[in-house]
Coordinates of N, CA and C in Angstrom, one line a residue:
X1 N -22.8 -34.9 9.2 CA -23.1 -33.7 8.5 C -24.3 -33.8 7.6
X2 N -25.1 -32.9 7.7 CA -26.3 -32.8 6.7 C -26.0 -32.8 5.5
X3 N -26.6 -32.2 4.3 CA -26.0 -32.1 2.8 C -26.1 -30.6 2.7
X4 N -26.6 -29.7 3.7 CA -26.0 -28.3 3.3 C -24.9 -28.2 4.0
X5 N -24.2 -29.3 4.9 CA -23.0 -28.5 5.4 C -22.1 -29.3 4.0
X6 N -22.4 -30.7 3.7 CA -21.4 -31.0 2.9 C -21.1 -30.3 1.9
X7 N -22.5 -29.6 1.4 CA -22.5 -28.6 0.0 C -21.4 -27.4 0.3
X8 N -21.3 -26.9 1.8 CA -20.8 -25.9 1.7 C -19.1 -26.2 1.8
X9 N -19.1 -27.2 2.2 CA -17.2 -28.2 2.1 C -16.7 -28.2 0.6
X10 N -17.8 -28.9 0.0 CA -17.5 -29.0 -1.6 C -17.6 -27.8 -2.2
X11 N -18.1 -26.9 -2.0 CA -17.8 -25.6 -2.6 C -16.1 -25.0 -2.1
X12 N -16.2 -25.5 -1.5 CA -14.9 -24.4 -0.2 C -13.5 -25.6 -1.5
X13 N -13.8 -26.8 -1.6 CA -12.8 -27.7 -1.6 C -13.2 -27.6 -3.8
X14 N -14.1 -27.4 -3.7 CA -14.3 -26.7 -5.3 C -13.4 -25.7 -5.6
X15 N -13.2 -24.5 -4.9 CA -12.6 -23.5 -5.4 C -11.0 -23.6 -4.8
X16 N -10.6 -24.7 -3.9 CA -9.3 -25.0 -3.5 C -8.4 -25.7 -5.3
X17 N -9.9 -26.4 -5.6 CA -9.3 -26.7 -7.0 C -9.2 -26.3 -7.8
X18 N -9.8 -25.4 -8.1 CA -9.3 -24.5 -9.6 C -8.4 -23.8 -9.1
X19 N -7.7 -23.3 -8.0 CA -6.5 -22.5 -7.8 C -5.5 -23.3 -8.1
X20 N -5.7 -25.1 -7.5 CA -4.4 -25.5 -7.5 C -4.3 -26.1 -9.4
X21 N -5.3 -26.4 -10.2 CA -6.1 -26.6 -11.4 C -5.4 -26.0 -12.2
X22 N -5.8 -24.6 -12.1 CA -6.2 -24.1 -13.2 C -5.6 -22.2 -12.6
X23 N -4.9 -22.0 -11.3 CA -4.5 -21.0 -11.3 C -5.8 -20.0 -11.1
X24 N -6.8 -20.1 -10.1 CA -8.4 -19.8 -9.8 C -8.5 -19.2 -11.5
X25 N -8.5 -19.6 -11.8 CA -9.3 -19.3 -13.5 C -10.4 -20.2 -13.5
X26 N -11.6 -19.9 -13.3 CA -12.5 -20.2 -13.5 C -13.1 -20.7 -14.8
X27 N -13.0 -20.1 -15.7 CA -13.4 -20.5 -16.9 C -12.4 -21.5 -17.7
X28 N -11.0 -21.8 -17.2 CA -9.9 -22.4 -18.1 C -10.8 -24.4 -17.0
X29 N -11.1 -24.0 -15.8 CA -11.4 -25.1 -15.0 C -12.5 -25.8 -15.5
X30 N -13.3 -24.7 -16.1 CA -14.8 -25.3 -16.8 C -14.4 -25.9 -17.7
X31 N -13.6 -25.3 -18.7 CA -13.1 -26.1 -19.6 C -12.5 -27.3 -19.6
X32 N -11.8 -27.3 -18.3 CA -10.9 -28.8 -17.7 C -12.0 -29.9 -17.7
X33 N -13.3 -29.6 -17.1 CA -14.5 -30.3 -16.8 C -15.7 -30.6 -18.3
X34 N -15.0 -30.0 -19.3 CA -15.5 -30.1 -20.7 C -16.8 -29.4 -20.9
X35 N -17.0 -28.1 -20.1 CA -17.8 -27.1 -20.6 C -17.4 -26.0 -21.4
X36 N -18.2 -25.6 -22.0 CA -17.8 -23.8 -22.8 C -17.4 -23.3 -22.4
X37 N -17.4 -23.1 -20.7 CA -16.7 -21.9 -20.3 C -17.0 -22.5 -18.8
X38 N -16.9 -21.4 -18.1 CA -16.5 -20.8 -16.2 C -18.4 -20.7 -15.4
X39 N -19.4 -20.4 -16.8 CA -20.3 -20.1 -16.3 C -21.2 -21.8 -15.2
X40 N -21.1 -22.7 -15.8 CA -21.5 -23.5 -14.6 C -21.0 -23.9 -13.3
X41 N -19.5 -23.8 -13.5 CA -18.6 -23.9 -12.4 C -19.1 -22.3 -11.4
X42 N -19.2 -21.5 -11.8 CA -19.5 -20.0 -11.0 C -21.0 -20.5 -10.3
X43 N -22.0 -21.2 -10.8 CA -22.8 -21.2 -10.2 C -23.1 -22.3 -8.9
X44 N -21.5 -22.9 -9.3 CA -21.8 -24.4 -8.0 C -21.2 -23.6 -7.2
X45 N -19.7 -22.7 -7.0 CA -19.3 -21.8 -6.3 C -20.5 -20.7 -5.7
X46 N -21.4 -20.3 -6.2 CA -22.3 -19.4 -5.5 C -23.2 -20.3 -4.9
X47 N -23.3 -21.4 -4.9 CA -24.8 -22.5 -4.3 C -26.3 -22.4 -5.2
X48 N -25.5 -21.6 -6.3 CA -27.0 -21.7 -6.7 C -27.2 -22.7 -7.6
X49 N -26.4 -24.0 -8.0 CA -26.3 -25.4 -8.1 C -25.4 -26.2 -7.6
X50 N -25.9 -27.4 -7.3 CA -24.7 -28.6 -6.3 C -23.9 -28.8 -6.5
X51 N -23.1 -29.5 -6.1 CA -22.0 -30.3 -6.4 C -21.8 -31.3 -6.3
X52 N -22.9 -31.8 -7.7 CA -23.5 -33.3 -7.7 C -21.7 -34.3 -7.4
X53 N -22.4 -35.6 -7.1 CA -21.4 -36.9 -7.0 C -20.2 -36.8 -8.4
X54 N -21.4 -36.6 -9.9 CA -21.3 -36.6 -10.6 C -19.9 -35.9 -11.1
X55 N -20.1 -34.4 -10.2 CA -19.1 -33.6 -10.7 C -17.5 -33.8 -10.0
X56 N -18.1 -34.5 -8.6 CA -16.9 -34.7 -7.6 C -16.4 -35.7 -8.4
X57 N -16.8 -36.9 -8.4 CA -16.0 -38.1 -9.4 C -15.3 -37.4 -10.5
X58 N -15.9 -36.3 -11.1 CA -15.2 -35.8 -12.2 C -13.5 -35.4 -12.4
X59 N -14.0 -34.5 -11.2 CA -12.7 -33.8 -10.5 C -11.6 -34.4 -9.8
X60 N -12.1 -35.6 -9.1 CA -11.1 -36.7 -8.3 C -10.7 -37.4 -10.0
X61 N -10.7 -38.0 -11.0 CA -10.7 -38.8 -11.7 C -9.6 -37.5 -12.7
X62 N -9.8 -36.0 -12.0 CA -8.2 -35.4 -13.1 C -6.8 -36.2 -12.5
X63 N -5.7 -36.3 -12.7 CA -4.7 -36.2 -12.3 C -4.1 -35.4 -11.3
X64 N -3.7 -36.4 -10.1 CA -3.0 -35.3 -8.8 C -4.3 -35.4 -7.9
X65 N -5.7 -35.0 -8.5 CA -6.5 -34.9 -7.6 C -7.9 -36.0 -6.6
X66 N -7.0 -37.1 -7.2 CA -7.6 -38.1 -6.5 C -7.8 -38.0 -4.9
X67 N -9.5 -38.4 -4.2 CA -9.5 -38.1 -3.3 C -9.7 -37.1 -2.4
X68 N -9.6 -36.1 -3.4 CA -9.8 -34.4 -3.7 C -11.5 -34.1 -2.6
X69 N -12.5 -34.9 -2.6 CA -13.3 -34.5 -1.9 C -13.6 -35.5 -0.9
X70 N -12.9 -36.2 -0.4 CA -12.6 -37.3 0.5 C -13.0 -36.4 1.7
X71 N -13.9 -37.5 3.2 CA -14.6 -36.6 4.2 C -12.8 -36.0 5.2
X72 N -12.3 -37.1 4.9 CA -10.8 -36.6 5.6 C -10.2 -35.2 5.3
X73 N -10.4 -34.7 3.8 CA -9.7 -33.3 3.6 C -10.8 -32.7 4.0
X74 N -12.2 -33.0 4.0 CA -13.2 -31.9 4.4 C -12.9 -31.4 5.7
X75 N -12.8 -32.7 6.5 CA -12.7 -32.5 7.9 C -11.4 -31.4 8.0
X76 N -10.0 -32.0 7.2 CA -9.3 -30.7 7.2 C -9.6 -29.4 7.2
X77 N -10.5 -29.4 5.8 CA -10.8 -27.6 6.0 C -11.3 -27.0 7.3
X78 N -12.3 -27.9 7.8 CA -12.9 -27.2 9.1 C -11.9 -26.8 10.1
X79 N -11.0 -27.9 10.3 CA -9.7 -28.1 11.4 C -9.1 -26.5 11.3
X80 N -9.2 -26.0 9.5 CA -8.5 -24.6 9.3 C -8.8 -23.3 10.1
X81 N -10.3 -23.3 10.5 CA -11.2 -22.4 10.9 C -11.7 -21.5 9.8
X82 N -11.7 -21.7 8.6 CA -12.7 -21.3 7.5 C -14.3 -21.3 8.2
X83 N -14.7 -20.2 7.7 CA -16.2 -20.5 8.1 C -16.7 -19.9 6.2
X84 N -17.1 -21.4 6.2 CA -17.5 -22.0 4.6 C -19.2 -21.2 4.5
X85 N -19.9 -20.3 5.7 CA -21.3 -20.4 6.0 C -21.4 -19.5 6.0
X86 N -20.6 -18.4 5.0 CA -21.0 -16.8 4.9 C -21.9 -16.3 4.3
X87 N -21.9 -17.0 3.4 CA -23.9 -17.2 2.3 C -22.6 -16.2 0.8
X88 N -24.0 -16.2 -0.1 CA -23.0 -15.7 -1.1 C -23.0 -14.2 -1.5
X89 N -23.5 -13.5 -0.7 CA -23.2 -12.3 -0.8 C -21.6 -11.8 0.3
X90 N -21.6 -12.4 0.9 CA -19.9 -11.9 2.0 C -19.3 -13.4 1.2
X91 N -17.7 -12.7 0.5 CA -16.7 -13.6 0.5 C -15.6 -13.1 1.9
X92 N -15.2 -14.4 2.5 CA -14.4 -14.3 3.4 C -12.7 -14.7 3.1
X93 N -12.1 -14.3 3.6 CA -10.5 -14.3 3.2 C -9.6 -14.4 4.4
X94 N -9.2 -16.1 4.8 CA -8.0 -16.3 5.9 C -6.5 -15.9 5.3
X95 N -5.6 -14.9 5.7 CA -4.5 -15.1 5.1 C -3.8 -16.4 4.4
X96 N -3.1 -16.8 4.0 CA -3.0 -18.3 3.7 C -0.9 -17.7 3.2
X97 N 0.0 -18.8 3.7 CA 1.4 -18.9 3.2 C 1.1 -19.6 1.7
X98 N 2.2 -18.6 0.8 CA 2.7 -19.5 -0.3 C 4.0 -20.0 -0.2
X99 N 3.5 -21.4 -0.7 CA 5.4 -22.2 -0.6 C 5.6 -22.3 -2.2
X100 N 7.1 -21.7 -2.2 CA 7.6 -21.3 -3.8 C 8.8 -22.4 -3.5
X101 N 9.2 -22.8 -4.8 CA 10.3 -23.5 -5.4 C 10.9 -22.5 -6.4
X102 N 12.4 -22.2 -6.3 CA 13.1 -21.5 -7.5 C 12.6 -22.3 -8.7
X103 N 12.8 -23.7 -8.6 CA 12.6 -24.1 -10.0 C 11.6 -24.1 -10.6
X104 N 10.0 -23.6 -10.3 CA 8.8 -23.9 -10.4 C 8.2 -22.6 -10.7
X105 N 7.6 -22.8 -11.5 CA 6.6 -21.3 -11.6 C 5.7 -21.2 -10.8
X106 N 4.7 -22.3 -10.4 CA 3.6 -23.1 -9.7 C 4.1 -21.8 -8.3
X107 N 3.2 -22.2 -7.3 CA 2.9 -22.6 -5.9 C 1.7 -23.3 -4.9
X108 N 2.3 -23.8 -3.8 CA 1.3 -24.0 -3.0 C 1.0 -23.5 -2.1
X109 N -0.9 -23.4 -1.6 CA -1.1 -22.3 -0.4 C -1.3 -23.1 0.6
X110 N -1.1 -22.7 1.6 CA -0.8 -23.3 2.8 C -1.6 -22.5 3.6
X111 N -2.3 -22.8 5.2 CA -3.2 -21.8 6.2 C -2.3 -21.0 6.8
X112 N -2.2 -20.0 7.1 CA -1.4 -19.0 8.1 C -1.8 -19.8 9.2
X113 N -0.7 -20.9 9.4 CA -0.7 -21.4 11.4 C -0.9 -20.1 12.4
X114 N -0.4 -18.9 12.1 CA 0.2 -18.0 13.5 C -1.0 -17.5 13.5
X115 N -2.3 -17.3 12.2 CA -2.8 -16.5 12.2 C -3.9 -16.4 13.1
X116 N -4.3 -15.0 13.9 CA -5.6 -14.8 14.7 C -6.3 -14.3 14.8
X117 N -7.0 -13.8 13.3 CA -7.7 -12.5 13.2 C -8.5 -13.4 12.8
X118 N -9.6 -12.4 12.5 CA -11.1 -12.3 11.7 C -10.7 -12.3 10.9
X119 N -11.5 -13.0 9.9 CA -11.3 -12.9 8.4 C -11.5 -11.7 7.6
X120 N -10.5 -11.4 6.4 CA -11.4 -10.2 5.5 C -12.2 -10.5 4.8
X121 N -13.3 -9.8 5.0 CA -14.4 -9.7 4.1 C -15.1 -8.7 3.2
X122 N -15.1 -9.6 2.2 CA -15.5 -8.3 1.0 C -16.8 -8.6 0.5
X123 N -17.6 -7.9 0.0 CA -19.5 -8.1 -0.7 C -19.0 -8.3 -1.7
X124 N -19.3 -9.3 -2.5 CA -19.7 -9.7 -3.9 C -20.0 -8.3 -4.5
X125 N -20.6 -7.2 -4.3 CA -21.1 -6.1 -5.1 C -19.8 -5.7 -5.3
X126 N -19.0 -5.1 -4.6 CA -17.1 -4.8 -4.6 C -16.7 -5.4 -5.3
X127 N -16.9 -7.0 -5.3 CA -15.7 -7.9 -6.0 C -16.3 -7.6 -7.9
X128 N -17.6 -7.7 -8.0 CA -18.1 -7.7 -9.2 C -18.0 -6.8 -9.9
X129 N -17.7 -5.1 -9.2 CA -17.6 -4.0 -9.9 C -16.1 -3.7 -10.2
X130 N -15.4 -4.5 -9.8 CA -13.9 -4.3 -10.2 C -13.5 -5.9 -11.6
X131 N -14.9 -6.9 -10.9 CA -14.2 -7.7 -12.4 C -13.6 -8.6 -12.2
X132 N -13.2 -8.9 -9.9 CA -12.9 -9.8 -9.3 C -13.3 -11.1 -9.5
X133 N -12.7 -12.6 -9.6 CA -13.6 -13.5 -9.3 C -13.1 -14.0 -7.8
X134 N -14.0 -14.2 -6.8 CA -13.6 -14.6 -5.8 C -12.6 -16.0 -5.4
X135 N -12.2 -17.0 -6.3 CA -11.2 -17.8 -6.1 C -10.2 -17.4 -7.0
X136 N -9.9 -16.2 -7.7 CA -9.1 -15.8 -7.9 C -8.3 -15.1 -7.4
X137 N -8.5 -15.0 -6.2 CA -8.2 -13.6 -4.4 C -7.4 -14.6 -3.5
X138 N -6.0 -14.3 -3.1 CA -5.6 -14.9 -2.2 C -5.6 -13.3 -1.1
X139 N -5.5 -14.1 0.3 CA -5.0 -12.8 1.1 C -3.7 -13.2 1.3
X140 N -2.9 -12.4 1.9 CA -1.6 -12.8 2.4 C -1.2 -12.0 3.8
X141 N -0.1 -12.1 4.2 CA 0.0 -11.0 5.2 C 1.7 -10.8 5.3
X142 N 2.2 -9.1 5.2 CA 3.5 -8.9 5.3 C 4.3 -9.3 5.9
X143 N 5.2 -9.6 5.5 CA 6.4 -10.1 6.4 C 7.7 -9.7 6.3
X144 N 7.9 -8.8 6.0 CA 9.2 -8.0 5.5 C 8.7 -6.2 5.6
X145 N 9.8 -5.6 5.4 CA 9.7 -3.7 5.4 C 10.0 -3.3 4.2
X146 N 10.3 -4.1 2.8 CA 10.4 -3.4 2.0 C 9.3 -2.5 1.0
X147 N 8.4 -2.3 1.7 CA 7.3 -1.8 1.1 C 6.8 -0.6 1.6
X148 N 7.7 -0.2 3.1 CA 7.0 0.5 3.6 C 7.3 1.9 3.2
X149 N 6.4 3.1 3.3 CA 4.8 3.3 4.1 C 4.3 2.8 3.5
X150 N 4.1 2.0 1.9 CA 2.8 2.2 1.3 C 2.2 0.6 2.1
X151 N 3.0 0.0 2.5 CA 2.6 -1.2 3.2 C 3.7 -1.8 4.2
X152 N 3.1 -2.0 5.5 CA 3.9 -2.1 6.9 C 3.7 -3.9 7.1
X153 N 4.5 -4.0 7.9 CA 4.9 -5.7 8.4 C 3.7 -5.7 9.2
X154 N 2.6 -7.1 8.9 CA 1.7 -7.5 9.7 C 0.3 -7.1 9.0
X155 N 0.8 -5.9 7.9 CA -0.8 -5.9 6.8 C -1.2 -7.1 6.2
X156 N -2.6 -7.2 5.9 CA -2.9 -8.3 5.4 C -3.1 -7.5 4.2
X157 N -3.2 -7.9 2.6 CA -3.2 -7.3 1.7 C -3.4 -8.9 0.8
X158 N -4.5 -8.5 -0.6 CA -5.2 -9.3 -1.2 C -4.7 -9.3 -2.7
X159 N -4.7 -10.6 -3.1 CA -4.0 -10.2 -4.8 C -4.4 -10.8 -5.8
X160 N -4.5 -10.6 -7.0 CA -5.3 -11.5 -7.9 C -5.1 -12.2 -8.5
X161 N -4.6 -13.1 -8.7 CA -3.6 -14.6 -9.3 C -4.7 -14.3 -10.6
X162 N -5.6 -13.7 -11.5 CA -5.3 -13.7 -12.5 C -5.0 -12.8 -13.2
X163 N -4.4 -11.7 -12.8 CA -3.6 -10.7 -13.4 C -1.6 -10.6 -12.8
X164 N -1.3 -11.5 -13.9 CA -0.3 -11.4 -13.8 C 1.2 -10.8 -14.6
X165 N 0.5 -10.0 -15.5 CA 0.6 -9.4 -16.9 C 1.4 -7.8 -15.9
X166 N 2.9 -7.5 -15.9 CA 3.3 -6.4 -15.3 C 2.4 -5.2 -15.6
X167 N 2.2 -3.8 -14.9 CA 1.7 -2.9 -15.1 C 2.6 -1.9 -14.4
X168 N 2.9 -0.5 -15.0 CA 3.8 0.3 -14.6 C 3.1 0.8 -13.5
X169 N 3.4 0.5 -12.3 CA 3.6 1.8 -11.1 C 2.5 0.3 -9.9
X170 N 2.2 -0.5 -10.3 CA 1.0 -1.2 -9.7 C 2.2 -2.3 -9.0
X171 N 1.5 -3.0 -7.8 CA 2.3 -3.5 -6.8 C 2.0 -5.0 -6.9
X172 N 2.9 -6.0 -7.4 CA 2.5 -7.5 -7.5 C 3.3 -8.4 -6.5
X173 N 3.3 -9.4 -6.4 CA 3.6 -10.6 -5.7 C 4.1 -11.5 -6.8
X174 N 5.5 -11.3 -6.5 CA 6.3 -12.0 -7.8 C 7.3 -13.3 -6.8
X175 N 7.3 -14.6 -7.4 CA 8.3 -15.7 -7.4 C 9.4 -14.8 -8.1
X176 N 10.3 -14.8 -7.4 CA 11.4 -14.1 -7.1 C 12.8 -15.6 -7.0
X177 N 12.9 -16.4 -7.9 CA 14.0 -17.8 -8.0 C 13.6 -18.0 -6.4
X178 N 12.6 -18.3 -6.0 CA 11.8 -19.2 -5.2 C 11.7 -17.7 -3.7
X179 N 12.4 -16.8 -4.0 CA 11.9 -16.2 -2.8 C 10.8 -15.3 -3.1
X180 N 9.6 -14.7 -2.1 CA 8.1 -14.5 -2.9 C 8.6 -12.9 -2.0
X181 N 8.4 -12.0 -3.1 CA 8.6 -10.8 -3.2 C 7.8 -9.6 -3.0
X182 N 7.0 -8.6 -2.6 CA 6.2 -7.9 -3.1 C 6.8 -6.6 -3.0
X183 N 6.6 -6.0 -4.4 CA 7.0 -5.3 -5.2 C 6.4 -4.4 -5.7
X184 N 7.2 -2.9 -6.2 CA 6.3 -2.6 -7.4 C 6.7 -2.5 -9.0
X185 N 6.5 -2.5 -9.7 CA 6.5 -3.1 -11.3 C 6.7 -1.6 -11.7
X186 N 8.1 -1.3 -12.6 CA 8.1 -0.3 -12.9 C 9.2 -0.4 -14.6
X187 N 8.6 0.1 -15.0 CA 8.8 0.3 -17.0 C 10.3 1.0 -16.9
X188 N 11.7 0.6 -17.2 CA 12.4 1.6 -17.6 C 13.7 1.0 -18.5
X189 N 13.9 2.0 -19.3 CA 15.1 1.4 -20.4 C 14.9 0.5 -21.1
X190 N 13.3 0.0 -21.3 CA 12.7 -0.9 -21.8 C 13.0 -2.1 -21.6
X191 N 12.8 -2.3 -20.2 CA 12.8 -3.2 -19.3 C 11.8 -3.5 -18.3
X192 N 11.8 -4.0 -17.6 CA 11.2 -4.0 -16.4 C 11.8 -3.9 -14.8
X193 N 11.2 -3.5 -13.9 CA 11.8 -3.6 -12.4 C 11.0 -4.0 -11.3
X194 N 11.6 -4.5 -10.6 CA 10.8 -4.8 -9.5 C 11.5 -3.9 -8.2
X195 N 10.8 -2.8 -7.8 CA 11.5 -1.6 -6.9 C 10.3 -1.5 -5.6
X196 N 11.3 -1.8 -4.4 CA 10.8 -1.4 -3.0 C 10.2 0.1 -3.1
X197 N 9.2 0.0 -2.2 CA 9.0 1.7 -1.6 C 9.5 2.0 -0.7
X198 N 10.3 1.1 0.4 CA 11.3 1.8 1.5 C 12.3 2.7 1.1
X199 N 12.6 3.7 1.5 CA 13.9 5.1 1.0 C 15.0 4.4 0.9
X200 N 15.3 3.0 1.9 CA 16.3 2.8 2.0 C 16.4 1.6 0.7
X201 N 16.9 2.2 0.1 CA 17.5 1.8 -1.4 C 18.4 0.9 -1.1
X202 N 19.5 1.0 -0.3 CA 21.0 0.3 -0.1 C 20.1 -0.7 0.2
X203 N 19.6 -1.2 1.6 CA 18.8 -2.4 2.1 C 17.9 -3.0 1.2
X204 N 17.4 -1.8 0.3 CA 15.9 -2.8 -0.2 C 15.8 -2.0 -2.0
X205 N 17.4 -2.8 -2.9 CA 17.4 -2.3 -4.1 C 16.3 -2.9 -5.2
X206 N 16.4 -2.4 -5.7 CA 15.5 -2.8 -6.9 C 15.9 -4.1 -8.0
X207 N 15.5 -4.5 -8.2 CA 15.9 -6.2 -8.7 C 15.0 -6.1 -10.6
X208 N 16.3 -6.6 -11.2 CA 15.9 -6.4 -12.8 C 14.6 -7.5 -12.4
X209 N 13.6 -7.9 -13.5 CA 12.6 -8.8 -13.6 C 13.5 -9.2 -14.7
X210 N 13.2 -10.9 -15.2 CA 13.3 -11.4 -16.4 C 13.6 -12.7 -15.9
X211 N 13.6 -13.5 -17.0 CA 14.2 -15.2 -16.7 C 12.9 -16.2 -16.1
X212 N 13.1 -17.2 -16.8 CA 11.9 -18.1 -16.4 C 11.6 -18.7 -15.1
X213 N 12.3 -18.2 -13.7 CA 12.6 -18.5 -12.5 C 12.2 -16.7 -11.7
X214 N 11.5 -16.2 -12.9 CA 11.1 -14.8 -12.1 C 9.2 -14.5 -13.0
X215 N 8.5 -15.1 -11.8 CA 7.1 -15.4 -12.2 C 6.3 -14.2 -11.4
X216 N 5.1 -13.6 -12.0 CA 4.7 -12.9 -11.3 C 3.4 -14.1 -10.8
X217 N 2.9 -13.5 -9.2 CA 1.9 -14.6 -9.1 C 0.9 -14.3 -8.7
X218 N 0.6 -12.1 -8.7 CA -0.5 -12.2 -8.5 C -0.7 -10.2 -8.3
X219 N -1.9 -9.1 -8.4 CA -1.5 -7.9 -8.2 C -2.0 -7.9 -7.2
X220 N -1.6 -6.6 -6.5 CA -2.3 -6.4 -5.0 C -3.7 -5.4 -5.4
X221 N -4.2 -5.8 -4.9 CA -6.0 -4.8 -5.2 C -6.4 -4.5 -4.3
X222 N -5.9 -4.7 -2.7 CA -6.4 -4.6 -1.2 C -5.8 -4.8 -0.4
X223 N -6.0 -3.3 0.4 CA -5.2 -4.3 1.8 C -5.8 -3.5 3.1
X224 N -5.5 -4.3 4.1 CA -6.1 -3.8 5.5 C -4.7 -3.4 6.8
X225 N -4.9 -2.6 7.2 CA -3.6 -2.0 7.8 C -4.2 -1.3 8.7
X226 N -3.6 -1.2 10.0 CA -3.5 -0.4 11.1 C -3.0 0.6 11.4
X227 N -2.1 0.7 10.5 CA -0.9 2.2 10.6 C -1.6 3.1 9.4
X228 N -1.5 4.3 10.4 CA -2.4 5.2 9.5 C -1.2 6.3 8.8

């Protein structure tokens, strides 16, 4: 590999880390790395500085992430079919599984094996005018009917792991005592809910929120769908 493919590995395996890090928070990661803030880290993510040795040793030498940019996990990513070489104007988005633990707030993302589509892709101008950071975006893809019309089995739909803060009527991706839920967040009795949009209530009731085993892990801001 040359050093622009490796650049573009370590950027791909850069932003693998502040999700698993820091929860794609960009700025809490900078801070992990002992800067002010998110702003140098945003510029090694866009290529518009490297990802000196310097910073790699940094990042292998946290905890958990030893080996973190080792040519073996590189070679993994590629194995994924990421295509790391969209430049920085197109961010691209493979679905990816989350694996939840009841007992854990955490999760891990995993590649959609089944999956065989094209990637979604969004312009950096989109992501910026809403306030997006791009490793804060997972895609996902449905797997259940409780959502439907507003979302059918096999949409892929996008969510932002750092808004995790309930909002009345808005649709999130909640750890659910380890089963992963999507929902919509709804204010009542001064409480909270987590309520299907299927009619069918009896099959797909609405579930109190609360308890430290009921995490929200992310809002939906996008989705791509076939059924009109």
């Amino acid at each position: 590999m040359d050093e622009s493919q490796i650049q573009e590995l370590r950027r791909a395996r850069l932003a693998d880390a502040i999700q698993k890090m820091c929860n794609g928070n960009v700025t809490a990661f900078g801070r992990l790395l002992g800067y002010s803030g998110g702003a140098y880290v945003r510029q090694m993510l866009l290529g518009n500085r490297a990802v000196s040795e310097k910073t790699v040793r940094h990042i292998e030498g946290l905890r958990g992430m030893h080996g973190w940019f080792s040519l073996t996990a590189m070679h993994d990513d590629m194995a994924r079919g990421f295509d790391f070489g969209a430049g920085p104007d197109i961010y691209q988005f493979f679905p990816v599984e989350l694996r939840l633990r009841p007992d854990a707030a955490g999760y891990t993302v995993w590649p959609d094996e089944t999956d065989e589509d094209v990637p979604l892709s969004l312009h950096k101008h989109w992501l910026a005018r809403r306030g997006y950071v791009p490793t804060s975006l997972l895609a996902l893809r449905l797997r259940s009917g409780g959502m439907e019309p507003s979302l059918n089995i096999g949409d892929i739909f996008v969510i932002n792991t750092a808004e995790v803060e309930l909002r009345d009527g808005q649709v999130f991706v909640v750890n659910f005592y380890g089963e992963l839920l999507v929902r919509r967040a709804q204010r009542d009795d001064g409480g909270w809910w987590l309520a299907a949009d299927n009619l069918d209530q009896v099959r797909w009731p609405r579930k109190a929120f609360g308890g430290p085993q009921c995490v929200p892990i992310g809002r939906l801001v996008f989705k791509q769908s076939e059924s009109i």
